[in-house]
């Protein structure tokens, strides 16, 4: 298992370099000159060239790409065009905010999604199933920006209970967490319901009931066997929250990675945009690895599959074929 984790961690490196090349190429051929945007249209050619040298955006495509990839090896993502400070330092400060909101949002989504998914599965075709399914469909269909605006309208404008923007107090976190968490809970609820219905129809569940197992023992056993697709969806939702935070942070004026990315795109701050995308890609890769590790605690058979990956699945088939030929 340790070898598998190390292998997956090493694979993150070429993935990040691939993402960096794609993002850099798109930004390089995008219209607009960051130097003129920062200095103004009346700037002299000498001032523009000096600015490009200072910010590291001078030279050909290959020269700038080489500087980017070399800087990544040293943990240097360049300077922000706006603040002229290292992009890595600004990202670390803002990532704490985004991580805090996303963590509370996924906790809320897991609690609501799994609870109502189990209730909906156990009370299939009842009024509770109808209400839970209807709320889940509404949550999935509702755009996140519209949901955030409605929360501000109701709780800030009409009721005056919560602040409409900002970050720092627990009151300011309530609406962003709800906006992100409700959307995630709807998807988790639908997956939990489908997975639980499939498991509850299995023979071993009927056998457990026939043996006189308690209701809660059967439910716990069924939930454990239904967790693989649920954990998969939770992992995907955790990655999606990073993208969803872009909309939420802009609506609620939260100084996180999402708002930093939008502001950097508007200002043609290419180094900051590249840093944000690379950070999101890195976090998504780590989350996928964590989900794969959680699989092994839910289903021990996964350990055997991961162990076979140390030499590769094809290598395993090759040795198996050689063994059969030798026995023949």
Short mmCIF file of C-alpha atoms in Angstrom, two decimals:
data_model
loop_
_atom_site.label_atom_id
_atom_site.label_comp_id
_atom_site.label_asym_id
_atom_site.label_seq_id
_atom_site.Cartn_x
_atom_site.Cartn_y
_atom_site.Cartn_z
CA UNK A 1 0.00 0.00 0.00
CA UNK A 2 2.86 2.35 0.82
CA UNK A 3 4.43 1.74 -2.57
CA UNK A 4 1.11 2.48 -4.23
CA UNK A 5 0.80 5.80 -2.36
CA UNK A 6 4.35 6.81 -3.30
CA UNK A 7 3.68 5.89 -6.93
CA UNK A 8 0.52 7.99 -6.99
CA UNK A 9 2.31 10.93 -5.40
CA UNK A 10 5.05 10.75 -8.01
CA UNK A 11 2.45 10.70 -10.78
CA UNK A 12 1.17 14.07 -9.53
CA UNK A 13 4.39 15.71 -10.77
CA UNK A 14 3.88 15.04 -14.52
CA UNK A 15 0.19 15.85 -14.13
CA UNK A 16 1.01 19.28 -12.72
CA UNK A 17 3.56 19.92 -15.45
CA UNK A 18 0.99 18.94 -18.07
CA UNK A 19 -1.59 21.28 -16.54
CA UNK A 20 0.99 24.07 -16.40
CA UNK A 21 1.85 23.67 -20.09
CA UNK A 22 -1.80 23.71 -21.16
CA UNK A 23 -2.70 26.73 -19.02
CA UNK A 24 0.42 28.63 -20.04
CA UNK A 25 -0.26 28.01 -23.74
CA UNK A 26 -3.85 29.26 -23.43
CA UNK A 27 -2.77 32.39 -21.56
CA UNK A 28 0.16 33.05 -23.90
CA UNK A 29 -2.08 33.19 -26.95
CA UNK A 30 -4.87 35.07 -25.19
CA UNK A 31 -5.47 38.64 -26.39
CA UNK A 32 -4.26 41.53 -24.25
CA UNK A 33 -0.87 42.62 -22.97
CA UNK A 34 -0.41 42.61 -19.18
CA UNK A 35 2.32 45.24 -19.43
CA UNK A 36 0.12 47.83 -21.17
CA UNK A 37 -2.77 46.92 -18.87
CA UNK A 38 -0.62 47.63 -15.82
CA UNK A 39 1.20 50.71 -17.11
CA UNK A 40 -1.49 52.18 -19.36
CA UNK A 41 -1.70 52.72 -23.11
CA UNK A 42 0.51 55.82 -22.90
CA UNK A 43 3.48 53.95 -21.45
CA UNK A 44 6.75 54.22 -23.36
CA UNK A 45 8.23 51.13 -25.05
CA UNK A 46 11.19 51.28 -22.67
CA UNK A 47 8.93 51.22 -19.61
CA UNK A 48 6.90 48.35 -21.07
CA UNK A 49 10.03 46.31 -21.80
CA UNK A 50 11.43 46.97 -18.32
CA UNK A 51 8.14 45.85 -16.78
CA UNK A 52 8.15 42.66 -18.85
CA UNK A 53 11.69 41.85 -17.74
CA UNK A 54 10.82 42.52 -14.09
CA UNK A 55 7.72 40.31 -14.22
CA UNK A 56 9.41 37.57 -16.27
CA UNK A 57 7.06 37.83 -19.26
CA UNK A 58 9.69 38.78 -21.81
CA UNK A 59 11.14 36.45 -24.41
CA UNK A 60 9.70 33.81 -26.73
CA UNK A 61 7.11 31.16 -25.92
CA UNK A 62 9.73 28.51 -25.18
CA UNK A 63 11.84 30.82 -23.01
CA UNK A 64 8.88 31.80 -20.85
CA UNK A 65 7.65 28.20 -20.64
CA UNK A 66 11.11 27.08 -19.59
CA UNK A 67 11.20 29.71 -16.83
CA UNK A 68 7.79 28.58 -15.61
CA UNK A 69 8.68 24.88 -15.44
CA UNK A 70 12.04 25.62 -13.82
CA UNK A 71 10.38 27.83 -11.24
CA UNK A 72 7.85 25.09 -10.44
CA UNK A 73 10.70 22.73 -9.58
CA UNK A 74 11.84 25.26 -6.97
CA UNK A 75 8.35 26.09 -5.72
CA UNK A 76 8.41 29.49 -7.41
CA UNK A 77 5.30 30.52 -9.36
CA UNK A 78 6.55 33.99 -10.15
CA UNK A 79 5.40 37.43 -9.03
CA UNK A 80 1.88 38.76 -9.15
CA UNK A 81 1.55 41.50 -11.75
CA UNK A 82 -0.71 43.53 -9.47
CA UNK A 83 0.95 43.30 -6.04
CA UNK A 84 4.46 42.34 -7.22
CA UNK A 85 4.66 39.76 -4.42
CA UNK A 86 5.27 36.00 -4.83
CA UNK A 87 2.15 34.22 -6.06
CA UNK A 88 2.85 31.26 -3.77
CA UNK A 89 2.66 33.46 -0.66
CA UNK A 90 -0.66 34.97 -1.73
CA UNK A 91 -2.11 31.56 -2.56
CA UNK A 92 -1.19 30.07 0.80
CA UNK A 93 -2.94 32.89 2.64
CA UNK A 94 -6.10 32.62 0.54
CA UNK A 95 -6.15 28.82 0.48
CA UNK A 96 -6.70 28.74 4.25
CA UNK A 97 -9.94 30.66 3.75
CA UNK A 98 -11.12 28.48 0.86
CA UNK A 99 -10.19 25.27 2.68
CA UNK A 100 -12.04 26.32 5.82
CA UNK A 101 -15.26 27.10 3.96
CA UNK A 102 -15.00 24.01 1.74
CA UNK A 103 -14.35 21.72 4.72
CA UNK A 104 -17.43 22.90 6.61
CA UNK A 105 -19.46 22.72 3.41
CA UNK A 106 -18.55 19.10 2.69
CA UNK A 107 -19.26 18.17 6.32
CA UNK A 108 -22.72 19.71 5.98
CA UNK A 109 -23.23 17.99 2.63
CA UNK A 110 -22.19 14.57 3.99
CA UNK A 111 -24.46 14.81 7.04
CA UNK A 112 -27.53 15.96 5.11
CA UNK A 113 -26.90 13.79 2.06
CA UNK A 114 -26.31 10.49 3.85
CA UNK A 115 -29.09 11.04 6.41
CA UNK A 116 -31.80 11.90 3.92
CA UNK A 117 -30.50 9.31 1.46
CA UNK A 118 -30.87 6.55 4.06
CA UNK A 119 -34.32 7.80 5.08
CA UNK A 120 -35.42 7.95 1.46
CA UNK A 121 -34.19 4.40 0.80
CA UNK A 122 -35.73 2.89 3.92
CA UNK A 123 -39.04 4.70 3.33
CA UNK A 124 -39.17 4.05 -0.40
CA UNK A 125 -42.27 5.41 -2.18
CA UNK A 126 -43.45 7.14 1.01
CA UNK A 127 -44.03 10.83 1.60
CA UNK A 128 -40.51 11.09 3.09
CA UNK A 129 -39.03 9.58 -0.07
CA UNK A 130 -40.95 12.02 -2.24
CA UNK A 131 -39.93 15.04 -0.18
CA UNK A 132 -36.28 14.00 -0.01
CA UNK A 133 -36.09 13.27 -3.73
CA UNK A 134 -37.84 16.53 -4.58
CA UNK A 135 -35.48 18.56 -2.40
CA UNK A 136 -32.48 16.78 -3.92
CA UNK A 137 -33.64 17.52 -7.46
CA UNK A 138 -34.25 21.14 -6.50
CA UNK A 139 -30.79 21.39 -4.93
CA UNK A 140 -29.08 19.90 -7.99
CA UNK A 141 -31.03 22.09 -10.43
CA UNK A 142 -30.58 25.34 -8.52
CA UNK A 143 -27.61 27.39 -9.83
CA UNK A 144 -25.14 28.19 -7.10
CA UNK A 145 -24.99 31.90 -7.88
CA UNK A 146 -28.79 32.16 -7.70
CA UNK A 147 -28.83 30.28 -4.42
CA UNK A 148 -26.23 32.65 -2.95
CA UNK A 149 -28.17 35.71 -4.09
CA UNK A 150 -31.40 34.32 -2.57
CA UNK A 151 -29.64 33.68 0.74
CA UNK A 152 -28.39 37.27 0.80
CA UNK A 153 -31.84 38.58 -0.10
CA UNK A 154 -33.62 36.58 2.60
CA UNK A 155 -31.21 36.52 5.54
CA UNK A 156 -29.39 39.84 4.98
CA UNK A 157 -31.86 42.15 3.26
CA UNK A 158 -35.27 40.98 4.47
CA UNK A 159 -34.50 39.47 7.89
CA UNK A 160 -31.23 41.28 8.63
CA UNK A 161 -29.91 38.26 10.51
CA UNK A 162 -26.56 37.68 8.79
CA UNK A 163 -23.90 39.89 7.17
CA UNK A 164 -24.09 39.87 3.38
CA UNK A 165 -20.35 39.63 2.71
CA UNK A 166 -16.93 39.24 4.26
CA UNK A 167 -15.09 36.53 6.14
CA UNK A 168 -13.81 36.28 9.69
CA UNK A 169 -16.73 35.54 12.01
CA UNK A 170 -18.94 32.47 12.21
CA UNK A 171 -21.94 34.54 11.15
CA UNK A 172 -20.19 35.42 7.88
CA UNK A 173 -19.51 31.75 7.17
CA UNK A 174 -23.09 30.50 7.49
CA UNK A 175 -24.44 31.51 4.09
CA UNK A 176 -21.35 30.49 2.02
CA UNK A 177 -21.29 27.10 3.76
CA UNK A 178 -25.00 26.59 3.13
CA UNK A 179 -24.67 27.63 -0.52
CA UNK A 180 -21.91 25.08 -1.12
CA UNK A 181 -23.12 22.37 1.27
CA UNK A 182 -26.72 22.13 0.04
CA UNK A 183 -25.60 21.66 -3.54
CA UNK A 184 -23.23 18.85 -2.51
CA UNK A 185 -25.79 17.20 -0.21
CA UNK A 186 -28.27 16.85 -3.08
CA UNK A 187 -25.84 14.77 -5.15
CA UNK A 188 -24.72 12.71 -2.14
CA UNK A 189 -28.36 12.08 -1.18
CA UNK A 190 -29.26 10.71 -4.61
CA UNK A 191 -26.22 8.41 -4.65
CA UNK A 192 -26.86 7.21 -1.08
CA UNK A 193 -30.47 6.39 -1.89
CA UNK A 194 -29.61 4.42 -5.02
CA UNK A 195 -26.76 2.54 -3.36
CA UNK A 196 -28.79 1.68 -0.25
CA UNK A 197 -31.74 0.43 -2.34
CA UNK A 198 -29.41 -1.85 -4.28
CA UNK A 199 -27.77 -3.24 -1.14
CA UNK A 200 -31.03 -3.73 0.75
CA UNK A 201 -32.22 -6.09 -2.01
CA UNK A 202 -29.18 -8.38 -1.68
CA UNK A 203 -29.49 -11.91 -0.32
CA UNK A 204 -27.13 -11.36 2.61
CA UNK A 205 -29.36 -8.56 3.93
CA UNK A 206 -32.40 -10.84 3.84
CA UNK A 207 -30.32 -13.54 5.55
CA UNK A 208 -29.31 -11.10 8.30
CA UNK A 209 -32.95 -10.20 8.86
CA UNK A 210 -33.93 -13.89 8.90
CA UNK A 211 -31.31 -14.60 11.57
CA UNK A 212 -32.97 -12.08 13.83
CA UNK A 213 -30.40 -9.29 13.60
CA UNK A 214 -31.57 -5.99 15.04
CA UNK A 215 -32.77 -3.22 12.76
CA UNK A 216 -29.75 -1.03 13.50
CA UNK A 217 -27.30 -3.90 12.99
CA UNK A 218 -28.76 -4.64 9.54
CA UNK A 219 -28.73 -0.93 8.68
CA UNK A 220 -25.10 -0.54 9.75
CA UNK A 221 -24.12 -3.61 7.73
CA UNK A 222 -25.98 -2.35 4.66
CA UNK A 223 -24.52 1.14 4.90
CA UNK A 224 -20.97 -0.20 5.06
CA UNK A 225 -21.48 -2.20 1.87
CA UNK A 226 -23.09 0.77 0.15
CA UNK A 227 -20.27 3.19 0.96
CA UNK A 228 -18.04 2.63 -2.09
CA UNK A 229 -20.14 4.70 -4.54
CA UNK A 230 -20.98 7.18 -1.77
CA UNK A 231 -17.31 7.79 -0.99
CA UNK A 232 -16.60 8.18 -4.71
CA UNK A 233 -19.24 10.88 -5.02
CA UNK A 234 -18.02 12.60 -1.85
CA UNK A 235 -14.51 12.71 -3.29
CA UNK A 236 -15.81 14.23 -6.52
CA UNK A 237 -17.86 16.76 -4.57
CA UNK A 238 -14.78 17.78 -2.57
CA UNK A 239 -12.98 18.55 -5.81
CA UNK A 240 -16.06 20.32 -7.19
CA UNK A 241 -16.24 22.54 -4.11
CA UNK A 242 -12.95 24.16 -5.14
CA UNK A 243 -14.53 25.16 -8.45
CA UNK A 244 -17.78 26.12 -6.74
CA UNK A 245 -15.90 28.35 -4.34
CA UNK A 246 -15.10 30.64 -7.28
CA UNK A 247 -18.76 31.62 -7.61
CA UNK A 248 -19.45 31.65 -3.88
CA UNK A 249 -16.44 33.75 -2.96
CA UNK A 250 -17.28 36.33 -5.61
CA UNK A 251 -20.90 36.60 -4.46
CA UNK A 252 -20.04 36.91 -0.77
CA UNK A 253 -16.82 38.93 -1.33
CA UNK A 254 -14.58 36.38 0.38
CA UNK A 255 -10.84 36.74 -0.15
CA UNK A 256 -10.17 33.13 -1.08
CA UNK A 257 -8.58 31.33 -3.99
CA UNK A 258 -11.74 31.56 -6.10
CA UNK A 259 -12.07 35.34 -5.89
CA UNK A 260 -8.31 35.69 -6.32
CA UNK A 261 -8.56 33.69 -9.56
CA UNK A 262 -11.40 35.83 -10.94
CA UNK A 263 -9.62 39.09 -10.03
CA UNK A 264 -6.40 37.82 -11.60
CA UNK A 265 -8.17 36.89 -14.83
CA UNK A 266 -9.74 40.35 -15.07
CA UNK A 267 -6.35 41.98 -14.52
CA UNK A 268 -4.51 39.64 -16.94
CA UNK A 269 -2.33 38.54 -14.02
CA UNK A 270 -1.13 35.41 -15.79
CA UNK A 271 1.23 34.21 -13.07
CA UNK A 272 -1.55 34.33 -10.49
CA UNK A 273 -3.99 32.53 -12.81
CA UNK A 274 -1.45 29.76 -13.43
CA UNK A 275 -0.82 29.45 -9.70
CA UNK A 276 -4.53 29.14 -8.90
CA UNK A 277 -5.11 26.45 -11.53
CA UNK A 278 -2.06 24.48 -10.40
CA UNK A 279 -3.18 24.65 -6.77
CA UNK A 280 -6.66 23.40 -7.67
CA UNK A 281 -5.16 20.57 -9.76
CA UNK A 282 -2.80 19.58 -6.93
CA UNK A 283 -5.54 19.54 -4.30
CA UNK A 284 -7.83 17.53 -6.60
CA UNK A 285 -5.10 14.93 -7.14
CA UNK A 286 -4.49 14.63 -3.39
CA UNK A 287 -8.22 14.26 -2.73
CA UNK A 288 -8.47 11.46 -5.29
CA UNK A 289 -5.58 9.68 -3.57
CA UNK A 290 -7.28 10.04 -0.18
CA UNK A 291 -10.49 8.58 -1.58
CA UNK A 292 -8.58 5.57 -2.96
CA UNK A 293 -7.00 5.01 0.45
CA UNK A 294 -10.40 5.20 2.17
CA UNK A 295 -11.60 2.47 -0.20
CA UNK A 296 -9.21 0.01 1.45
CA UNK A 297 -10.78 0.59 4.88
CA UNK A 298 -14.28 0.08 3.49
CA UNK A 299 -13.48 -2.93 1.29
CA UNK A 300 -10.30 -4.88 2.20
CA UNK A 301 -10.30 -6.46 -1.27
CA UNK A 302 -9.06 -3.13 -2.60
CA UNK A 303 -5.72 -3.70 -0.88
CA UNK A 304 -5.09 -6.71 -3.11
CA UNK A 305 -5.88 -4.70 -6.22
CA UNK A 306 -3.60 -1.84 -5.18
CA UNK A 307 -0.84 -4.30 -4.27
CA UNK A 308 -1.00 -5.80 -7.75
CA UNK A 309 -0.53 -2.34 -9.23
CA UNK A 310 3.04 -2.09 -7.93
CA UNK A 311 4.19 -4.07 -10.92
CA UNK A 312 1.32 -3.09 -13.11
CA UNK A 313 -1.76 -5.02 -14.08
CA UNK A 314 -0.24 -6.06 -17.41
CA UNK A 315 2.86 -7.39 -15.67
CA UNK A 316 0.63 -9.53 -13.45
CA UNK A 317 -1.08 -10.99 -16.49
CA UNK A 318 2.30 -11.62 -18.13
CA UNK A 319 3.61 -13.59 -15.12
CA UNK A 320 0.35 -15.51 -14.92
CA UNK A 321 0.62 -16.50 -18.57
CA UNK A 322 4.26 -17.54 -18.15
CA UNK A 323 3.31 -19.68 -15.16
CA UNK A 324 0.54 -21.42 -17.11
CA UNK A 325 2.93 -22.09 -20.02
CA UNK A 326 5.51 -23.54 -17.64
CA UNK A 327 2.94 -25.83 -16.03
CA UNK A 328 1.74 -26.98 -19.46
#
